Structures are given as structure tokens and as C-alpha cells.
JSON list of C-alpha atoms in Angstrom, two decimals:
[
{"chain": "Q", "resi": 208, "resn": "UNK", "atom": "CA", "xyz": [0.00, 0.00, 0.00]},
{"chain": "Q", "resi": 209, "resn": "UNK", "atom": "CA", "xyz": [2.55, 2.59, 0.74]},
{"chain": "Q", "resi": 210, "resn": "UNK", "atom": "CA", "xyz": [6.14, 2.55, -1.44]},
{"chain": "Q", "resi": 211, "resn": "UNK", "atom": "CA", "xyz": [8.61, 2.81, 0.84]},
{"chain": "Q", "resi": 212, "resn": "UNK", "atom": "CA", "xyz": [12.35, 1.58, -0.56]},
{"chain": "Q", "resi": 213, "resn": "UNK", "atom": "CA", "xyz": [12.04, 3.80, -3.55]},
{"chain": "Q", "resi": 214, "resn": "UNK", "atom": "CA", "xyz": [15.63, 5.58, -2.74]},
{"chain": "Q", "resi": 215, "resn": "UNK", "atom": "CA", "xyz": [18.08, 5.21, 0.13]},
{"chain": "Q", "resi": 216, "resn": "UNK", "atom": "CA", "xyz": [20.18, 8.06, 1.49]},
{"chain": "Q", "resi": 217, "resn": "UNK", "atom": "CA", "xyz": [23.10, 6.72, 4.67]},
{"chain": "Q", "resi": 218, "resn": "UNK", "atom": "CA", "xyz": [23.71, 8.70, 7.52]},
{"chain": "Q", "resi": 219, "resn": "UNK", "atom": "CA", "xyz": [26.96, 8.53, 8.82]},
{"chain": "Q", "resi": 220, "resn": "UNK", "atom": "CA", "xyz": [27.18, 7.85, 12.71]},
{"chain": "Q", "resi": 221, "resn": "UNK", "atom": "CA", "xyz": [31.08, 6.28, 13.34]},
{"chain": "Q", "resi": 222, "resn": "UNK", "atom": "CA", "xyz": [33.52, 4.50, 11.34]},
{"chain": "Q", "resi": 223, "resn": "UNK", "atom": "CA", "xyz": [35.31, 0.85, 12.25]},
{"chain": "Q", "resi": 224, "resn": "UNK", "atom": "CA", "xyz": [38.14, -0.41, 10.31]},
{"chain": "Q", "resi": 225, "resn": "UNK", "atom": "CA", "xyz": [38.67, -2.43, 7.06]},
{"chain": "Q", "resi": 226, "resn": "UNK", "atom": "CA", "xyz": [40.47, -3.19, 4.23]},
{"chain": "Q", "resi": 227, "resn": "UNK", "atom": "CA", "xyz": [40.89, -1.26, 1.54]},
{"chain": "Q", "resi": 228, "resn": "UNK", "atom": "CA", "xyz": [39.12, -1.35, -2.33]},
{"chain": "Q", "resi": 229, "resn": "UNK", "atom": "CA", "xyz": [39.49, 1.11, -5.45]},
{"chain": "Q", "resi": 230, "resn": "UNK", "atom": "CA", "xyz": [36.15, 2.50, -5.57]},
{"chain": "Q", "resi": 231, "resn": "UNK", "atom": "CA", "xyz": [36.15, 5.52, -8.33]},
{"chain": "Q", "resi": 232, "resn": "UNK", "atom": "CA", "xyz": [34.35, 7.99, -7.21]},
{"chain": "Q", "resi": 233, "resn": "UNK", "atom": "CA", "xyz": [33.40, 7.20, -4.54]},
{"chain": "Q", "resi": 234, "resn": "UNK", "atom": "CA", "xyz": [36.74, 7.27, -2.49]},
{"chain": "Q", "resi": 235, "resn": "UNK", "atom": "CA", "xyz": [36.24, 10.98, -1.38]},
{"chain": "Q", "resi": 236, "resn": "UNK", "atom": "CA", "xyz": [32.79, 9.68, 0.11]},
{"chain": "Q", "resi": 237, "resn": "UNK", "atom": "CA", "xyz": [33.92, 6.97, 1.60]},
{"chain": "Q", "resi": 238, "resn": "UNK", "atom": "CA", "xyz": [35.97, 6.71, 5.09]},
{"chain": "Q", "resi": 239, "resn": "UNK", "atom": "CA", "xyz": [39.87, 4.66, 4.70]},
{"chain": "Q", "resi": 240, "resn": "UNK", "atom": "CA", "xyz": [38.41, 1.96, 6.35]},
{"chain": "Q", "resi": 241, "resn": "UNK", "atom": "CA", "xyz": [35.16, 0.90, 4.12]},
{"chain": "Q", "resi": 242, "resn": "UNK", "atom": "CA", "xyz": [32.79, 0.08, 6.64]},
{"chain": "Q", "resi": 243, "resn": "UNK", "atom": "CA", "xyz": [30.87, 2.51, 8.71]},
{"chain": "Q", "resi": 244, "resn": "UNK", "atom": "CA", "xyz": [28.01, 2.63, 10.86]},
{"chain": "Q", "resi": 245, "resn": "UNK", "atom": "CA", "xyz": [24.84, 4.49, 9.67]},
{"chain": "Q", "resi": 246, "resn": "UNK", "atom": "CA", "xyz": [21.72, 5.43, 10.81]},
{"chain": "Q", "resi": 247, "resn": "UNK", "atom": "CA", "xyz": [19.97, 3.85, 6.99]},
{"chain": "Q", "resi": 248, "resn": "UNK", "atom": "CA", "xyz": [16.92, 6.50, 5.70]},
{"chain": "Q", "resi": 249, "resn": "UNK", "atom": "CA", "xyz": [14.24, 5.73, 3.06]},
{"chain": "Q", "resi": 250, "resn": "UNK", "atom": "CA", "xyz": [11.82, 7.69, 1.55]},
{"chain": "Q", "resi": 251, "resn": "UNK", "atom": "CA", "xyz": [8.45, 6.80, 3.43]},
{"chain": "Q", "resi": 252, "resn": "UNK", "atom": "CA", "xyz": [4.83, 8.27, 4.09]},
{"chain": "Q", "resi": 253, "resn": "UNK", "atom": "CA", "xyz": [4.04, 10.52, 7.41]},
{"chain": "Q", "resi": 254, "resn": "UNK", "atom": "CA", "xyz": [3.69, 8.51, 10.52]},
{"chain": "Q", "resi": 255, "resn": "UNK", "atom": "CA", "xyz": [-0.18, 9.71, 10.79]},
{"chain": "Q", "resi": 256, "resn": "UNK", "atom": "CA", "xyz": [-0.43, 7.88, 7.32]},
{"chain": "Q", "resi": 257, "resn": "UNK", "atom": "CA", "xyz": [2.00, 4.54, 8.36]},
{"chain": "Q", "resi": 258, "resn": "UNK", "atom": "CA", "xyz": [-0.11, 4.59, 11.38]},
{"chain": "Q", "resi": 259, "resn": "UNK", "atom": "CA", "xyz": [-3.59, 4.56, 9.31]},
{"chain": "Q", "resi": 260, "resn": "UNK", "atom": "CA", "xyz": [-2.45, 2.20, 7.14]},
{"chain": "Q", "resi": 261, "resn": "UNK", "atom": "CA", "xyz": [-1.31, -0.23, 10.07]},
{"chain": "Q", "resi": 262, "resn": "UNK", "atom": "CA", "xyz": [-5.18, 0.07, 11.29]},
{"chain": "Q", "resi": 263, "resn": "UNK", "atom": "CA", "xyz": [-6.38, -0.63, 7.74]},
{"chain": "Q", "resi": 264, "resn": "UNK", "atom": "CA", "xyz": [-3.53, -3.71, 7.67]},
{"chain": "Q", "resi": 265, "resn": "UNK", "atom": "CA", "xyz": [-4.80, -5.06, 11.01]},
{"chain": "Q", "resi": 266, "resn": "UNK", "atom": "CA", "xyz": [-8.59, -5.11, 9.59]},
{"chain": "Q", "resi": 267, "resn": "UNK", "atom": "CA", "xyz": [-7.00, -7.14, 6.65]},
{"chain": "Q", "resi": 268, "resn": "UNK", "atom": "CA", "xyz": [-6.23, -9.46, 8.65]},
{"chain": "Q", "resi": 269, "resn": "UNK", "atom": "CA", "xyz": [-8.65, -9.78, 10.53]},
{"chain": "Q", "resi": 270, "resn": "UNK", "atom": "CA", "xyz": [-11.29, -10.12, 7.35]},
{"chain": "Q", "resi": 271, "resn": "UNK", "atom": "CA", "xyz": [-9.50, -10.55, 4.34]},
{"chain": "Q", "resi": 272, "resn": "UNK", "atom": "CA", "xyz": [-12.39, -12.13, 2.02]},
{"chain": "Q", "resi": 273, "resn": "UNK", "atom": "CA", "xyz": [-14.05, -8.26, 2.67]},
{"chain": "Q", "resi": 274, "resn": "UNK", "atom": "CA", "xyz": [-10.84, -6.87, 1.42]},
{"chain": "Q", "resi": 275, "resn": "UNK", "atom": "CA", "xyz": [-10.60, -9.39, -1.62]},
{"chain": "Q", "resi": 276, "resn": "UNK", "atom": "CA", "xyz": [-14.04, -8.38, -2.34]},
{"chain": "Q", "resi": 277, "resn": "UNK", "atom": "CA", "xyz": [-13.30, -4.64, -1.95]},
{"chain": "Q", "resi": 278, "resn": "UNK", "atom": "CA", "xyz": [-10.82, -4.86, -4.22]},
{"chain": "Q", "resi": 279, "resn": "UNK", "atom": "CA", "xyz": [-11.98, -7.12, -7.07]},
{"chain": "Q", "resi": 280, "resn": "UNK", "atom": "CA", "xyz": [-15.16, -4.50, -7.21]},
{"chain": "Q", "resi": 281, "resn": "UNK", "atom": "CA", "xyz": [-12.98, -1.73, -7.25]},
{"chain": "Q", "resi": 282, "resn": "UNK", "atom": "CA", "xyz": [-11.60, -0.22, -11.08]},
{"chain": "Q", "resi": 283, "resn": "UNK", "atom": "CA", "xyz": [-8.03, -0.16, -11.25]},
{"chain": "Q", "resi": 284, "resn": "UNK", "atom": "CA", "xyz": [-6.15, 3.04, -10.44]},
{"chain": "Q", "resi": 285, "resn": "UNK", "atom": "CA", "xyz": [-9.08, 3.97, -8.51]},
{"chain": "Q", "resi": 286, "resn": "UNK", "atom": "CA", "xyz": [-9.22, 4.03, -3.99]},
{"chain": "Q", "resi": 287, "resn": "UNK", "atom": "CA", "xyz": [-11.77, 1.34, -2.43]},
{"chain": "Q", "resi": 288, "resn": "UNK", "atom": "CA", "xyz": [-14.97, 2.99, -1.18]},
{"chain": "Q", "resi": 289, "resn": "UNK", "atom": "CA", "xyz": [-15.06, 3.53, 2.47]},
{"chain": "Q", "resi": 290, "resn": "UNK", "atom": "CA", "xyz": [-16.36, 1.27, 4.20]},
{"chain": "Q", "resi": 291, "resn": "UNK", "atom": "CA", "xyz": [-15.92, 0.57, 8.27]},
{"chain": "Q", "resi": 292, "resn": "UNK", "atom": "CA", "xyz": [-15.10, -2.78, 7.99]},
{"chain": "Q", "resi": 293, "resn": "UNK", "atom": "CA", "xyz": [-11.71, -0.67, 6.87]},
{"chain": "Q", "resi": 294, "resn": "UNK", "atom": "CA", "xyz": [-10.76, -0.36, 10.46]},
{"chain": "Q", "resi": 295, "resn": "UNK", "atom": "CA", "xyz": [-10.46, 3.72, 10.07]},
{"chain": "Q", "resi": 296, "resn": "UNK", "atom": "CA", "xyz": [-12.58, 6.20, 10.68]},
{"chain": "Q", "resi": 297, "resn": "UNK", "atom": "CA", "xyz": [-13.96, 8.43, 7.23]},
{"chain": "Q", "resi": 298, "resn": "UNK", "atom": "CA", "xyz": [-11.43, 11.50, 8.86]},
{"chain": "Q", "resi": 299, "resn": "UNK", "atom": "CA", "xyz": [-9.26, 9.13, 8.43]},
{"chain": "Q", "resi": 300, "resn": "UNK", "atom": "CA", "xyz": [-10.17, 6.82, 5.61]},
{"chain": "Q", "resi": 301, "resn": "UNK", "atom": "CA", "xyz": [-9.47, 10.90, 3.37]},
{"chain": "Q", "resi": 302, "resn": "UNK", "atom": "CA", "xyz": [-6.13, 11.34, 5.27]},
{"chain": "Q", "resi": 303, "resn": "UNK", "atom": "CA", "xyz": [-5.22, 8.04, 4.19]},
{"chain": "Q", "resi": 304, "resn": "UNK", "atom": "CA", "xyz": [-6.21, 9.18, 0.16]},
{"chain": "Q", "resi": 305, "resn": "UNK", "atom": "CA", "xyz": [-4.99, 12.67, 0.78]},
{"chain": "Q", "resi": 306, "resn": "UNK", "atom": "CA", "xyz": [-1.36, 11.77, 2.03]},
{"chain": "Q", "resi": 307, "resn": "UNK", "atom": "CA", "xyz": [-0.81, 9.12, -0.31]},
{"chain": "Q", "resi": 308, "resn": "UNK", "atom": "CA", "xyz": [1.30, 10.69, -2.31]},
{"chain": "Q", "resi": 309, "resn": "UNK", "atom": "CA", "xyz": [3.48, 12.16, 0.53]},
{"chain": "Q", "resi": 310, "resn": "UNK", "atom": "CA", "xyz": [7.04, 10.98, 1.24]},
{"chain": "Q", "resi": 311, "resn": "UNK", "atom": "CA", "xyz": [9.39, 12.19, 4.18]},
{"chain": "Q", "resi": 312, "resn": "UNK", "atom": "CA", "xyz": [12.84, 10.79, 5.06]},
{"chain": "Q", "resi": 313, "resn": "UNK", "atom": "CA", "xyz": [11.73, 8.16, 7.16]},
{"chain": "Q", "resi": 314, "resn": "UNK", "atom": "CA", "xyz": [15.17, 5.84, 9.48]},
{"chain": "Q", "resi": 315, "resn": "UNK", "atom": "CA", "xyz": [14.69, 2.06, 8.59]},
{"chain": "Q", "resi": 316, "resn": "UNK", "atom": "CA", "xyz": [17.27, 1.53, 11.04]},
{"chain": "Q", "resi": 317, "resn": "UNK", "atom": "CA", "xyz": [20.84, 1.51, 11.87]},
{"chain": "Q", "resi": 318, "resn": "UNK", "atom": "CA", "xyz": [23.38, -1.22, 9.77]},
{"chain": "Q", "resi": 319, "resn": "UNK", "atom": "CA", "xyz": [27.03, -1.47, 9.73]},
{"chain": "Q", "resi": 320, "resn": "UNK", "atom": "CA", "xyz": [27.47, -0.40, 5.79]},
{"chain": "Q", "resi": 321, "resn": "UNK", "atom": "CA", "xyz": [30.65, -2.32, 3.68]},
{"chain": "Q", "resi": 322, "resn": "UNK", "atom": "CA", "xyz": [31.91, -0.77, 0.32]},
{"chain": "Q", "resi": 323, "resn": "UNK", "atom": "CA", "xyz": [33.75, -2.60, -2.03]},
{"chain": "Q", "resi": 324, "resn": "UNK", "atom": "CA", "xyz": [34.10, -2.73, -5.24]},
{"chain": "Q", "resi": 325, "resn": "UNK", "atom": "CA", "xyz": [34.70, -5.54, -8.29]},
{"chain": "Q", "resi": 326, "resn": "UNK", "atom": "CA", "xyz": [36.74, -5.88, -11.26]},
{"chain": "Q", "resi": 327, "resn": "UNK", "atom": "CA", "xyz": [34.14, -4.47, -13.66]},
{"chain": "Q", "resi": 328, "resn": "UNK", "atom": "CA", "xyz": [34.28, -1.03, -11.72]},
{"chain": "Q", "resi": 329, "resn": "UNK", "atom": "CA", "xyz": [30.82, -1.67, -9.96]},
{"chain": "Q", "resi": 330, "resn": "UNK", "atom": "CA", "xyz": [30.95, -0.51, -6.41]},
{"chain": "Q", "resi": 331, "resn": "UNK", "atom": "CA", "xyz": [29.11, -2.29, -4.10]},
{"chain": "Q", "resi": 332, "resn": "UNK", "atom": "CA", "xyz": [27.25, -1.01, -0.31]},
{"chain": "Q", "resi": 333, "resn": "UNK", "atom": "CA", "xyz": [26.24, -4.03, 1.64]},
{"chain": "Q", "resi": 334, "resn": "UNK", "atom": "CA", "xyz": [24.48, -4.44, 4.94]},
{"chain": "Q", "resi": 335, "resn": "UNK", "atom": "CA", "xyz": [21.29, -2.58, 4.53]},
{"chain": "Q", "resi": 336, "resn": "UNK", "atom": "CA", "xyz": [18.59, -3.28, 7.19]},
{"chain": "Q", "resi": 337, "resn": "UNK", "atom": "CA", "xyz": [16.42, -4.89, 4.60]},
{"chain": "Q", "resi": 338, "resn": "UNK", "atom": "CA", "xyz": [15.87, -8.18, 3.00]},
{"chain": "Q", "resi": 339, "resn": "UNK", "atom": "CA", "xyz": [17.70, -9.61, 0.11]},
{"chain": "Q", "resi": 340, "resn": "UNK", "atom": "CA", "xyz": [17.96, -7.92, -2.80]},
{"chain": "Q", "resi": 341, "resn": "UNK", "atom": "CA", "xyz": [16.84, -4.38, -0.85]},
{"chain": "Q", "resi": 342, "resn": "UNK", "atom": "CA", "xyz": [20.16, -5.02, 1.60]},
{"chain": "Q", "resi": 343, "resn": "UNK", "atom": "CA", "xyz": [22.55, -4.02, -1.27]},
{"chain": "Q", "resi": 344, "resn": "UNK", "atom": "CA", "xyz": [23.25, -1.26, -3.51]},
{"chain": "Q", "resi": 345, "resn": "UNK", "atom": "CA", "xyz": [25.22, -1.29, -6.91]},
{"chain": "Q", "resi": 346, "resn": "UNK", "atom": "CA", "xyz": [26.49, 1.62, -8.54]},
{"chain": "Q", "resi": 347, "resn": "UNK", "atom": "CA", "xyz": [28.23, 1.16, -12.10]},
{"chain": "Q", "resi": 348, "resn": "UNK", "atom": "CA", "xyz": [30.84, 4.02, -12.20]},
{"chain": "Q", "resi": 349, "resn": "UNK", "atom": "CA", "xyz": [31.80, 3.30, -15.63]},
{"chain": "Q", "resi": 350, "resn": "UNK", "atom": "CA", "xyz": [28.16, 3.50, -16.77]},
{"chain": "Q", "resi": 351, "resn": "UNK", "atom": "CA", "xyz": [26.96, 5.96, -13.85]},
{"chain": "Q", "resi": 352, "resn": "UNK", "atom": "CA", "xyz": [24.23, 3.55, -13.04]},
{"chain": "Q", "resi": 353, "resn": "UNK", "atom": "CA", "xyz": [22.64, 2.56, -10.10]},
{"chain": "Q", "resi": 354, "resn": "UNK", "atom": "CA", "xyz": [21.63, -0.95, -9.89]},
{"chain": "Q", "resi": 355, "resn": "UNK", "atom": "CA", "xyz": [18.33, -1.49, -7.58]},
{"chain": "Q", "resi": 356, "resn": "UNK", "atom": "CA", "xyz": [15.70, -4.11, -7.82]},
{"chain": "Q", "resi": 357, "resn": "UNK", "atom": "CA", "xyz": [13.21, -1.83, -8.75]},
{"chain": "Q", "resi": 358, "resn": "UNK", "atom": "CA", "xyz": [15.56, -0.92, -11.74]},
{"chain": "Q", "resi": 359, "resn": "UNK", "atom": "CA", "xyz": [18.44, 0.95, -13.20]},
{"chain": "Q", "resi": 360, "resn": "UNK", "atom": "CA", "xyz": [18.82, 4.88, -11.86]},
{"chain": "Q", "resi": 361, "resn": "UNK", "atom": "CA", "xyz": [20.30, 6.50, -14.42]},
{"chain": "Q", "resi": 362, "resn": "UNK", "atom": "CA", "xyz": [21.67, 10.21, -14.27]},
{"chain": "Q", "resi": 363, "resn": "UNK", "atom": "CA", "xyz": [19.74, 12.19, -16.57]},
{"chain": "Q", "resi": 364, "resn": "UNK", "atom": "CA", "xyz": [21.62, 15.55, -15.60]},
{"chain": "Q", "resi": 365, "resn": "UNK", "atom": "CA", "xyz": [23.91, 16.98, -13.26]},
{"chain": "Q", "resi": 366, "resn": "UNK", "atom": "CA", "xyz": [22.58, 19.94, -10.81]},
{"chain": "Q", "resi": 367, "resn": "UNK", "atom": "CA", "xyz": [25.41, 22.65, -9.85]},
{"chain": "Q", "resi": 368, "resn": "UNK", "atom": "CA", "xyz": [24.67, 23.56, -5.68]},
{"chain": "Q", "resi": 369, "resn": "UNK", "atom": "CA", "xyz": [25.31, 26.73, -5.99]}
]
């Protein structure tokens, strides 16, 4: 219901040590060592929405052939009808529609993070609090590509900060 590993942005808290790998580009980002701890951040909805939808997930559970029903009678691209057997109130059945589409930097959790990289030039972050294949990250510095298993991020073009 709610897309939350759509991009992943690492806090930095302390570094350990390691050994060392080329990694392009990435060397000025990265500490000597390669592995650091970080607090990990994903793009997520509000909490008042996460908690909503934890109500609405609870009532799925609870009676999933009215949810199977709700859905099969509802046109695609298009919400369910309320209905109380949703588990929300109608205040906040509309939240839930109305902050859909919102996304904040929301912590996953904290991971001790290991860069390497391999012989094609693709450097690798490893230890993501996630599930295989969301606990990695490739980046192809050759190709300027990130690898995720929602698909290839390429860069389209290059903002100056200032």
C-alpha cells in the first residue's frame, strides 16, 4: 500500500576499520576503512499515514475475504470505497487518500554499511537493514548507473549547488 524503498540516502554515525578497495568515485565519500556505521533513511509516508495504514492492515487481517471483495469490485487506479469494515474512521479513511502521495525521510534503522568494489568497476554497499535484494546497492561508475531491484537509476543531468 505505501512505497517505501524507492531511494536510500546513509547517515553517517562512526567508522570501524577495514580493508581497503578502489572504488572511483566514490573514495572521497567513503571513510579509509570501508565500513561505517549508519543510521539507513528511506523515503516513506508521514507517521499519521504509516499509522492509518497499520489500522487498515490489522482489519485485513482480521477479514481478508471483505478486502478481496473490496478490491476485485474496485476499477483499477481507482481508492476502495469507504467502508468501516476498513478499520479507520472516514477523517481518516481521506487522510489516508490525501497523504498518499506524501514521502518524508523516514530511518529504517541503523546497519554497519561495507563498500567494495569488483573488477568491472561496480561498487558495491552491503548491509542494509532490509531483505535480500533491498540489503545491497550497486552503482556502475563506468556506466553511472545505479543498480536497484526496482531498476536501473540512471543520471539524466547533473545539478550545480550553488
Amino acid at each position: 500500500m505505501i512505497v517505501r524503498f524507492l531511494i536510500m540516502a546513509v547517515g553517517l554515525i562512526s567508522v570501524s576499520a577495514n580493508a581497503a578497495d578502489d572504488l572511483g568515485r566514490w573514495s572521497d565519500f567513503v571513510p579509509e576503512s570501508k565500513t561505517v556505521k549508519a543510521r539507513v533513511m528511506v523515503l516513506g509516508s508521514p507517521e499519521d499515514i504509516r499509522v492509518i495504514s497499520e489500522k487498515v492492515e490489522r482489519a485485513r487481517e482480521t477479514d481478508p475475504e471483505f478486502f478481496e471483495a473490496q478490491r476485485a469490485a474496485t476499477q483499477p487506479d481507482q481508492p476502495m470505497a469507504y467502508d468501516a469494515r476498513l478499520g479507520i474512521s472516514e477523517e481518516e479513511y481521506q487522510r489516508l487518500l490525501d497523504g498518499s502521495q506524501e514521502l518524508e525521510l523516514v530511518e529504517a534503522g541503523e546497519a554497519e554499511l561495507t563498500f567494495s568494489a569488483s573488477d568491472l568497476g561496480v561498487a558495491m554497499v552491503s548491509g542494509l537493514p532490509m531483505s535480500p535484494p533491498h540489503n545491497e546497492l550497486k552503482y556502475d561508475m563506468e556506466q553511472d548507473t545505479m543498480y536497484t531491484p526496482y531498476g536501473d537509476l540512471v543520471t539524466l543531468a547533473r545539478v550545480a549547488q550553488d
